[in-house]
Amino acid sequence: DADVTQTPRNRITKTGKRIMLECSQTKGHDRMYWYRQDPGLGLRLIYYSFDVKDINKGEISDGYSVSRQAQAKFSLSLESAIPNQTALYFCATRAGGPLYEQYFGPGTRLTVT
Amino acid sequence: AQRVTQPEKLLSVFKGAPVELKCNYSYSGSPELFWYVQYSRQRLQLLLRHISRESIKGFTADLNKGETSFHLKKPFAQEEDSAMYYCALTARQLTFGSGTQLTVLP
């Protein structure tokens, strides 16, 4: 589903570097989410946003920050990357309301050495 | 707090055999529950939601409030069902379980 895109798709970076992961969507949804996926831990919510002026911390926000530049764009930053932030990162969007389906991006595989 | 538990990390069954992926939840309100699936090299996608009471690709899931469970079932597994399955509960945001990797053997 090309409606939710993520860049880059793969990234290798070094400890201490700043890195930004970007997410764009063309579905017109207000709600956007960032998750990380780790083997055996499933998906854990990092940050979410219900509109441009609404940013909320998720379960594991420490070490991350986000920016909602526009309704369609939601960026995740690692200010100073560390090896245990090596993971697969997913962006997702949803229309309003808990019954609506979340649409996921293809994921960004981040490796911090 | 809301929580979703999938006790099995890995599950293998033979083609044609029944399969059940377990999901238990804890939530103080009235839950909205989903199953998402991630096929190899593909993004997560919705499989089914409890409120629709639908059957997708032969899978069904019944919400049992007494046992706080939402197990996913299919009577005859197919090789193409091999994937990672996530149970999820939604209120203000979606909370996922840790996932079950299903392998259907030929």
Short mmCIF file of C-alpha atoms in Angstrom, two decimals:
data_model
loop_
_atom_site.label_atom_id
_atom_site.label_comp_id
_atom_site.label_asym_id
_atom_site.label_seq_id
_atom_site.Cartn_x
_atom_site.Cartn_y
_atom_site.Cartn_z
CA ASP A 1 0.00 0.00 0.00
CA ALA A 2 1.94 3.01 -1.27
CA ASP A 3 -0.34 5.38 0.64
CA VAL A 4 2.09 5.30 3.57
CA THR A 5 5.74 5.67 2.71
CA GLN A 6 8.86 5.71 4.83
CA THR A 7 12.35 6.95 4.10
CA PRO A 8 14.96 5.65 4.31
CA ARG A 9 14.13 1.97 4.07
CA ASN A 10 17.45 0.89 5.49
CA ARG A 11 20.01 2.83 7.47
CA ILE A 12 23.22 2.02 9.23
CA THR A 13 24.55 4.66 11.56
CA LYS A 14 27.07 4.98 14.35
CA THR A 15 26.54 5.49 18.04
CA GLY A 16 26.04 9.13 18.91
CA LYS A 17 24.83 10.21 15.49
CA ARG A 18 21.58 12.07 14.97
CA ILE A 19 19.20 10.41 12.57
CA MET A 20 15.74 11.21 11.25
CA LEU A 21 13.21 8.77 9.87
CA GLU A 22 10.46 10.21 7.76
CA CYS A 23 6.91 9.15 7.11
CA SER A 24 4.45 10.50 4.58
CA GLN A 25 0.88 9.51 3.88
CA THR A 26 -1.64 10.31 1.21
CA LYS A 27 -4.64 8.79 2.95
CA GLY A 28 -5.75 12.09 4.47
CA HIS A 29 -5.71 10.64 7.98
CA ASP A 30 -5.28 12.85 11.01
CA ARG A 31 -3.71 10.23 13.25
CA MET A 32 -0.14 9.08 12.81
CA TYR A 33 2.00 6.71 14.84
CA TRP A 34 5.56 5.50 15.20
CA TYR A 35 6.31 1.98 16.40
CA ARG A 36 9.41 -0.11 16.76
CA GLN A 37 9.43 -3.84 16.23
CA ASP A 38 11.85 -6.10 18.05
CA PRO A 39 11.93 -9.91 17.95
CA GLY A 40 9.92 -11.34 20.82
CA LEU A 41 8.61 -7.94 21.86
CA GLY A 42 6.19 -7.22 19.08
CA LEU A 43 5.35 -3.64 18.19
CA ARG A 44 5.77 -0.96 20.78
CA LEU A 45 4.42 2.54 20.43
CA ILE A 46 6.98 5.35 20.50
CA TYR A 47 4.93 8.47 19.74
CA TYR A 48 1.58 9.32 18.25
CA SER A 49 -0.12 12.40 16.94
CA PHE A 50 -3.81 13.09 16.47
CA ASP A 51 -3.23 16.27 14.49
CA VAL A 52 -0.48 18.76 13.72
CA LYS A 53 -0.68 20.37 17.15
CA ASP A 54 -1.14 17.19 19.13
CA ILE A 55 1.89 15.03 20.00
CA ASN A 56 1.80 12.28 22.60
CA LYS A 57 4.37 9.99 24.10
CA GLY A 58 3.87 6.29 23.75
CA GLU A 59 5.19 3.37 25.70
CA ILE A 60 8.89 3.86 24.87
CA SER A 61 9.51 7.50 23.99
CA ASP A 62 12.82 7.95 25.82
CA GLY A 63 15.64 8.67 23.39
CA TYR A 64 13.25 9.68 20.61
CA SER A 65 11.54 12.85 19.47
CA VAL A 66 9.01 13.56 16.74
CA SER A 67 7.84 16.36 14.53
CA ARG A 68 4.50 16.64 12.78
CA GLN A 69 5.34 19.03 9.99
CA ALA A 70 1.98 18.73 8.27
CA GLN A 71 -1.03 16.49 8.35
CA ALA A 72 0.71 14.17 5.93
CA LYS A 73 4.17 14.09 7.47
CA PHE A 74 5.42 12.70 10.76
CA SER A 75 9.16 12.39 11.43
CA LEU A 76 10.95 10.42 14.11
CA SER A 77 14.36 11.54 15.35
CA LEU A 78 17.02 9.83 17.35
CA GLU A 79 19.09 12.68 18.75
CA SER A 80 22.01 10.50 19.74
CA ALA A 81 21.62 6.97 18.48
CA ILE A 82 22.62 4.01 20.63
CA PRO A 83 22.95 0.32 19.69
CA ASN A 84 19.80 -0.80 21.52
CA GLN A 85 17.82 1.41 19.17
CA THR A 86 18.63 -1.05 16.42
CA ALA A 87 15.19 -2.21 15.28
CA LEU A 88 12.59 -2.12 12.57
CA TYR A 89 10.58 1.09 12.73
CA PHE A 90 7.06 1.40 11.42
CA CYS A 91 4.93 4.41 10.76
CA ALA A 92 1.17 4.02 10.72
CA THR A 93 -1.87 6.18 10.08
CA ARG A 94 -5.50 5.91 11.00
CA ALA A 95 -8.69 7.81 10.46
CA GLY A 96 -10.39 9.01 13.63
CA GLY A 97 -11.90 6.59 16.12
CA PRO A 98 -10.70 3.32 17.67
CA LEU A 99 -12.63 1.10 15.27
CA TYR A 100 -10.73 2.23 12.25
CA GLU A 101 -7.97 0.19 10.66
CA GLN A 102 -4.36 1.31 11.00
CA TYR A 103 -2.39 1.45 7.78
CA PHE A 104 1.30 0.73 8.06
CA GLY A 105 4.30 1.85 6.10
CA PRO A 106 6.84 -0.64 4.80
CA GLY A 107 9.22 -0.11 7.70
CA THR A 108 12.72 1.28 8.15
CA ARG A 109 15.44 -1.09 9.26
CA LEU A 110 17.84 0.88 11.44
CA THR A 111 21.16 -0.47 12.63
CA VAL A 112 23.22 1.45 15.15
CA THR A 113 26.82 0.26 15.40
CA ALA B 1 -3.70 0.09 31.66
CA GLN B 2 -4.32 -2.02 28.60
CA ARG B 3 -2.28 -5.09 27.86
CA VAL B 4 -2.28 -7.83 25.25
CA THR B 5 -0.65 -11.21 25.78
CA GLN B 6 0.17 -13.74 23.11
CA PRO B 7 1.67 -16.69 24.97
CA GLU B 8 3.10 -18.49 21.95
CA LYS B 9 6.05 -16.95 20.15
CA LEU B 10 6.21 -19.78 17.64
CA LEU B 11 3.54 -22.15 16.40
CA SER B 12 3.89 -24.86 13.78
CA VAL B 13 1.09 -26.93 12.29
CA PHE B 14 0.76 -29.17 9.27
CA LYS B 15 -1.21 -28.15 6.22
CA GLY B 16 -4.86 -29.04 6.64
CA ALA B 17 -4.69 -29.11 10.43
CA PRO B 18 -6.67 -26.71 12.61
CA VAL B 19 -4.82 -23.78 14.04
CA GLU B 20 -5.52 -21.55 17.02
CA LEU B 21 -3.45 -18.51 17.94
CA LYS B 22 -4.09 -17.39 21.47
CA CYS B 23 -4.64 -13.85 22.63
CA ASN B 24 -5.57 -12.61 26.08
CA TYR B 25 -6.10 -9.04 27.06
CA SER B 26 -6.56 -6.84 30.08
CA TYR B 27 -8.53 -3.66 29.83
CA SER B 28 -10.90 -1.97 32.22
CA GLY B 29 -13.31 -0.74 29.58
CA SER B 30 -15.10 -2.38 26.70
CA PRO B 31 -12.36 -3.54 24.33
CA GLU B 32 -12.06 -3.18 20.61
CA LEU B 33 -9.87 -6.01 19.36
CA PHE B 34 -8.09 -6.73 16.12
CA TRP B 35 -5.82 -9.26 14.50
CA TYR B 36 -3.07 -7.94 12.24
CA VAL B 37 -0.88 -10.10 10.02
CA GLN B 38 2.58 -9.58 8.59
CA TYR B 39 3.56 -11.85 5.71
CA SER B 40 7.22 -12.26 4.88
CA ARG B 41 8.68 -9.03 3.47
CA GLN B 42 5.33 -7.26 3.60
CA ARG B 43 3.93 -4.60 5.84
CA LEU B 44 1.44 -5.24 8.60
CA GLN B 45 -2.14 -5.35 7.50
CA LEU B 46 -5.44 -5.81 9.20
CA LEU B 47 -6.76 -9.36 9.17
CA LEU B 48 -9.97 -8.94 11.08
CA ARG B 49 -11.69 -6.94 13.80
CA HIS B 50 -14.02 -8.34 16.38
CA ILE B 51 -16.78 -5.85 15.86
CA SER B 52 -17.25 -6.95 12.26
CA ARG B 53 -17.68 -10.61 13.23
CA GLU B 54 -16.25 -11.44 9.85
CA SER B 55 -14.26 -14.33 8.47
CA ILE B 56 -11.21 -13.39 6.46
CA LYS B 57 -9.16 -15.99 4.59
CA GLY B 58 -10.97 -18.62 6.64
CA PHE B 59 -9.91 -17.10 9.96
CA THR B 60 -12.36 -16.22 12.70
CA ALA B 61 -11.95 -14.80 16.16
CA ASP B 62 -14.49 -14.65 18.94
CA LEU B 63 -14.32 -12.21 21.78
CA ASN B 64 -14.81 -13.95 25.11
CA LYS B 65 -15.22 -11.27 27.73
CA GLY B 66 -15.44 -13.79 30.57
CA GLU B 67 -12.04 -15.24 29.73
CA THR B 68 -10.74 -11.92 28.32
CA SER B 69 -9.62 -13.73 25.20
CA PHE B 70 -9.74 -13.16 21.46
CA HIS B 71 -8.23 -16.30 19.98
CA LEU B 72 -7.76 -16.58 16.22
CA LYS B 73 -8.84 -19.83 14.62
CA LYS B 74 -8.83 -21.54 11.28
CA PRO B 75 -10.14 -25.06 10.73
CA PHE B 76 -7.74 -26.02 7.92
CA ALA B 77 -4.39 -24.24 7.77
CA GLN B 78 -2.76 -23.49 4.43
CA GLU B 79 0.92 -22.94 3.69
CA GLU B 80 0.20 -19.36 2.65
CA ASP B 81 -1.03 -18.68 6.18
CA SER B 82 2.56 -18.76 7.39
CA ALA B 83 3.17 -15.30 8.81
CA MET B 84 3.53 -13.27 11.99
CA TYR B 85 0.23 -12.59 13.68
CA TYR B 86 -0.41 -9.79 16.13
CA CYS B 87 -3.39 -9.37 18.38
CA ALA B 88 -4.14 -5.74 19.19
CA LEU B 89 -6.44 -3.80 21.47
CA THR B 90 -7.45 -0.23 20.85
CA ALA B 91 -8.65 2.58 23.02
CA ARG B 92 -6.87 5.89 22.55
CA GLN B 93 -4.08 4.03 20.78
CA LEU B 94 -3.44 0.56 19.54
CA THR B 95 -1.59 -1.81 21.85
CA PHE B 96 -0.06 -4.88 20.27
CA GLY B 97 0.81 -8.24 21.68
CA SER B 98 4.28 -9.65 21.16
CA GLY B 99 3.18 -11.67 18.15
CA THR B 100 3.04 -15.34 17.16
CA GLN B 101 5.05 -16.65 14.23
CA LEU B 102 2.90 -19.26 12.52
CA THR B 103 4.52 -21.81 10.25
CA VAL B 104 2.34 -24.15 8.25
CA LEU B 105 4.30 -27.20 7.21
CA PRO B 106 3.59 -29.08 3.95
#
